[in-house]
Amino acid sequence: MNFIKTDLLVDAKELACPMPIVRTKKAMNEIGSGQVLEVQATDKGSKADIQAWAKSSGHQYLGTLEEGELLKHYLRKSSNDETIERKHPQVISNEELEKKINARENIVVLDVRESAEYAFNHIPNAISIPLGELEERVIELDKDDEIYVVCRTGSRSDLAAQKLAEKGFIKVNNVVPGMSVWSGKTSTLNK
């Protein structure tokens, strides 16, 4: 069995997005530069979420060990001058997106939640590309389209919007607060 020395253990088992990230951020503030954090989670989406958060916040994602249903994520805290967390500058509200959809504007809604989340409840005609698959599937999107990125709370969509901007997408908007309080039309497996 591999032994990895860590400085702090974060219990995020049985928690769904965004809670593993929330707990990770809080714990990261409690440790010193260069120290290692172990985050234990059972949410399958946490692997992509924590990896993307580490990259956007300047911390080092070391890797994930899987032990059955348990995911053990390892991160190393960077020095203070490296930890400026970026936010995508173009943000719109759920209500603004709903108006654009109802007006039948020529837009693309990109849902970056996990496929199971999408299957049970999504905005009609939204494209499903989970955050963890975005790097390899970015070719499915057109850089000329006006893209509105949604997730459950606005965190994963923020990371996805940043990734798209880095790839040369100009008309990218993060939709907040996202599907957790979406009141517009949705499609589900039950319909």
Short mmCIF file of C-alpha atoms in Angstrom, two decimals:
data_model
loop_
_atom_site.label_atom_id
_atom_site.label_comp_id
_atom_site.label_asym_id
_atom_site.label_seq_id
_atom_site.Cartn_x
_atom_site.Cartn_y
_atom_site.Cartn_z
CA MET A 1 0.00 0.00 0.00
CA ASN A 2 1.26 3.47 -0.91
CA PHE A 3 1.90 5.86 1.96
CA ILE A 4 1.60 9.52 1.10
CA LYS A 5 2.53 12.04 3.78
CA THR A 6 -0.09 14.74 4.14
CA ASP A 7 -0.37 17.74 6.43
CA LEU A 8 -4.16 17.90 6.64
CA LEU A 9 -7.05 15.55 5.86
CA VAL A 10 -10.34 16.92 4.53
CA ASP A 11 -13.44 14.75 4.87
CA ALA A 12 -15.76 15.49 1.93
CA LYS A 13 -17.32 12.01 1.77
CA GLU A 14 -21.03 11.89 0.88
CA LEU A 15 -20.97 15.55 -0.20
CA ALA A 16 -21.99 16.78 -3.67
CA CYS A 17 -20.64 19.73 -5.65
CA PRO A 18 -19.71 22.37 -4.66
CA MET A 19 -19.05 21.19 -1.07
CA PRO A 20 -15.82 19.24 -1.74
CA ILE A 21 -14.38 22.41 -3.31
CA VAL A 22 -15.72 24.62 -0.49
CA ARG A 23 -14.08 22.39 2.12
CA THR A 24 -10.87 22.18 0.09
CA LYS A 25 -10.64 25.98 -0.19
CA LYS A 26 -11.20 26.39 3.56
CA ALA A 27 -8.59 23.76 4.41
CA MET A 28 -6.09 25.28 1.98
CA ASN A 29 -6.27 28.50 4.04
CA GLU A 30 -5.32 26.52 7.16
CA ILE A 31 -2.06 25.05 5.85
CA GLY A 32 1.25 26.62 4.92
CA SER A 33 2.97 26.96 1.56
CA GLY A 34 4.33 23.65 0.30
CA GLN A 35 2.14 21.55 2.58
CA VAL A 36 0.02 18.72 1.20
CA LEU A 37 -3.73 18.32 1.58
CA GLU A 38 -5.62 15.02 1.24
CA VAL A 39 -9.28 15.41 0.30
CA GLN A 40 -11.41 12.28 0.68
CA ALA A 41 -14.58 12.33 -1.41
CA THR A 42 -17.15 9.96 -2.84
CA ASP A 43 -18.58 12.34 -5.49
CA LYS A 44 -17.24 11.07 -8.84
CA GLY A 45 -17.30 14.62 -10.23
CA SER A 46 -14.94 15.79 -7.51
CA LYS A 47 -11.89 14.57 -9.43
CA ALA A 48 -12.41 16.96 -12.33
CA ASP A 49 -13.68 19.72 -10.04
CA ILE A 50 -10.69 19.63 -7.67
CA GLN A 51 -8.21 19.31 -10.53
CA ALA A 52 -9.71 22.35 -12.31
CA TRP A 53 -9.95 24.37 -9.08
CA ALA A 54 -6.31 23.67 -8.22
CA LYS A 55 -5.23 24.84 -11.66
CA SER A 56 -7.31 28.03 -11.53
CA SER A 57 -6.20 28.91 -8.01
CA GLY A 58 -2.49 28.24 -8.55
CA HIS A 59 -2.20 25.21 -6.28
CA GLN A 60 -0.63 21.98 -7.49
CA TYR A 61 -2.91 19.00 -8.15
CA LEU A 62 -0.76 15.96 -7.36
CA GLY A 63 -3.18 13.17 -8.23
CA THR A 64 -6.06 10.99 -7.11
CA LEU A 65 -6.04 7.48 -5.69
CA GLU A 66 -9.24 5.44 -6.00
CA GLU A 67 -10.10 2.89 -3.33
CA GLY A 68 -13.47 1.47 -4.30
CA GLU A 69 -15.97 4.32 -4.00
CA LEU A 70 -13.49 6.50 -2.10
CA LEU A 71 -11.47 9.10 -4.01
CA LYS A 72 -8.36 10.46 -2.30
CA HIS A 73 -7.27 13.72 -3.93
CA TYR A 74 -3.85 15.20 -3.16
CA LEU A 75 -2.99 18.88 -3.54
CA ARG A 76 0.07 20.93 -2.63
CA LYS A 77 -0.37 24.52 -1.50
CA SER A 78 1.59 27.00 -3.56
CA SER A 79 3.28 30.09 -2.16
CA ASN A 80 1.02 33.07 -1.46
CA ASP A 81 2.00 34.99 -4.58
CA GLU A 82 0.80 32.10 -6.78
CA THR A 83 -2.69 31.68 -5.29
CA ILE A 84 -4.67 34.45 -6.95
CA GLU A 85 -7.88 32.68 -7.93
CA ARG A 86 -9.14 33.82 -11.30
CA LYS A 87 -12.77 34.40 -12.14
CA HIS A 88 -14.19 34.56 -15.64
CA PRO A 89 -15.16 38.22 -16.22
CA GLN A 90 -18.26 37.65 -18.38
CA VAL A 91 -21.12 36.59 -16.08
CA ILE A 92 -24.89 36.65 -16.58
CA SER A 93 -27.80 35.64 -14.37
CA ASN A 94 -30.18 32.73 -14.86
CA GLU A 95 -32.92 35.26 -15.66
CA GLU A 96 -30.86 36.89 -18.43
CA LEU A 97 -30.16 33.49 -20.00
CA GLU A 98 -33.83 32.53 -19.79
CA LYS A 99 -34.78 35.75 -21.65
CA LYS A 100 -32.29 34.92 -24.41
CA ILE A 101 -33.67 31.39 -24.72
CA ASN A 102 -37.29 32.59 -24.78
CA ALA A 103 -36.39 35.19 -27.42
CA ARG A 104 -34.92 32.31 -29.46
CA GLU A 105 -31.58 34.08 -29.77
CA ASN A 106 -28.89 32.17 -31.64
CA ILE A 107 -26.89 31.00 -28.62
CA VAL A 108 -25.30 27.79 -27.35
CA VAL A 109 -25.96 26.57 -23.81
CA LEU A 110 -23.10 24.39 -22.58
CA ASP A 111 -23.85 22.25 -19.50
CA VAL A 112 -20.60 21.15 -17.79
CA ARG A 113 -22.18 19.07 -15.02
CA GLU A 114 -21.67 15.32 -14.88
CA SER A 115 -23.73 13.31 -17.39
CA ALA A 116 -26.02 11.91 -14.66
CA GLU A 117 -26.84 15.43 -13.43
CA TYR A 118 -27.59 16.47 -17.02
CA ALA A 119 -29.74 13.40 -17.72
CA PHE A 120 -32.11 14.08 -14.84
CA ASN A 121 -32.55 17.82 -15.38
CA HIS A 122 -31.19 20.14 -18.06
CA ILE A 123 -32.05 23.15 -20.16
CA PRO A 124 -33.62 21.95 -23.44
CA ASN A 125 -31.09 21.75 -26.31
CA ALA A 126 -28.13 22.34 -23.96
CA ILE A 127 -24.93 20.58 -25.02
CA SER A 128 -23.58 18.24 -22.34
CA ILE A 129 -19.80 18.22 -21.96
CA PRO A 130 -18.75 17.44 -18.37
CA LEU A 131 -15.94 19.69 -17.10
CA GLY A 132 -13.52 16.75 -16.93
CA GLU A 133 -14.05 16.06 -20.65
CA LEU A 134 -13.88 19.66 -21.87
CA GLU A 135 -10.18 19.59 -22.86
CA GLU A 136 -10.62 16.70 -25.30
CA ARG A 137 -14.11 17.68 -26.51
CA VAL A 138 -13.56 21.42 -27.04
CA ILE A 139 -13.40 20.70 -30.81
CA GLU A 140 -17.16 20.02 -30.68
CA LEU A 141 -17.73 23.74 -30.05
CA ASP A 142 -17.51 26.63 -32.52
CA LYS A 143 -15.36 29.61 -31.48
CA ASP A 144 -17.74 31.96 -33.32
CA ASP A 145 -20.79 30.92 -31.23
CA GLU A 146 -22.09 32.88 -28.28
CA ILE A 147 -21.72 30.31 -25.47
CA TYR A 148 -23.46 30.32 -22.08
CA VAL A 149 -21.89 27.86 -19.63
CA VAL A 150 -24.01 26.35 -16.84
CA CYS A 151 -23.40 23.97 -13.96
CA ARG A 152 -25.14 23.45 -10.64
CA THR A 153 -23.89 26.57 -8.81
CA GLY A 154 -21.60 28.56 -11.12
CA SER A 155 -18.26 27.14 -9.91
CA ARG A 156 -17.58 24.47 -12.55
CA SER A 157 -19.03 26.74 -15.23
CA ASP A 158 -16.58 29.47 -14.14
CA LEU A 159 -13.66 27.05 -14.58
CA ALA A 160 -15.04 25.89 -17.94
CA ALA A 161 -15.49 29.49 -19.16
CA GLN A 162 -11.86 30.20 -18.21
CA LYS A 163 -10.71 27.11 -20.13
CA LEU A 164 -12.69 28.13 -23.21
CA ALA A 165 -11.29 31.67 -23.06
CA GLU A 166 -7.75 30.22 -22.86
CA LYS A 167 -8.56 28.22 -26.04
CA GLY A 168 -9.54 31.39 -27.93
CA PHE A 169 -13.30 31.47 -27.37
CA ILE A 170 -14.31 35.13 -27.05
CA LYS A 171 -18.09 35.11 -26.58
CA VAL A 172 -18.24 32.95 -23.42
CA ASN A 173 -20.47 33.73 -20.44
CA ASN A 174 -20.69 32.05 -17.04
CA VAL A 175 -24.30 31.62 -15.89
CA VAL A 176 -24.85 32.11 -12.14
CA PRO A 177 -26.15 30.75 -9.91
CA GLY A 178 -26.88 27.90 -12.33
CA MET A 179 -29.13 24.86 -12.30
CA SER A 180 -29.52 24.73 -8.50
CA VAL A 181 -32.10 27.51 -8.79
CA TRP A 182 -33.01 27.41 -12.51
CA SER A 183 -36.69 28.31 -12.91
CA GLY A 184 -36.92 28.10 -16.71
CA LYS A 185 -37.96 25.14 -18.82
CA THR A 186 -36.08 21.89 -18.34
CA SER A 187 -35.98 18.44 -19.88
CA THR A 188 -35.62 15.29 -17.80
CA LEU A 189 -35.59 11.53 -18.19
CA ASN A 190 -39.20 11.50 -16.94
CA LYS A 191 -40.56 13.69 -19.74
#
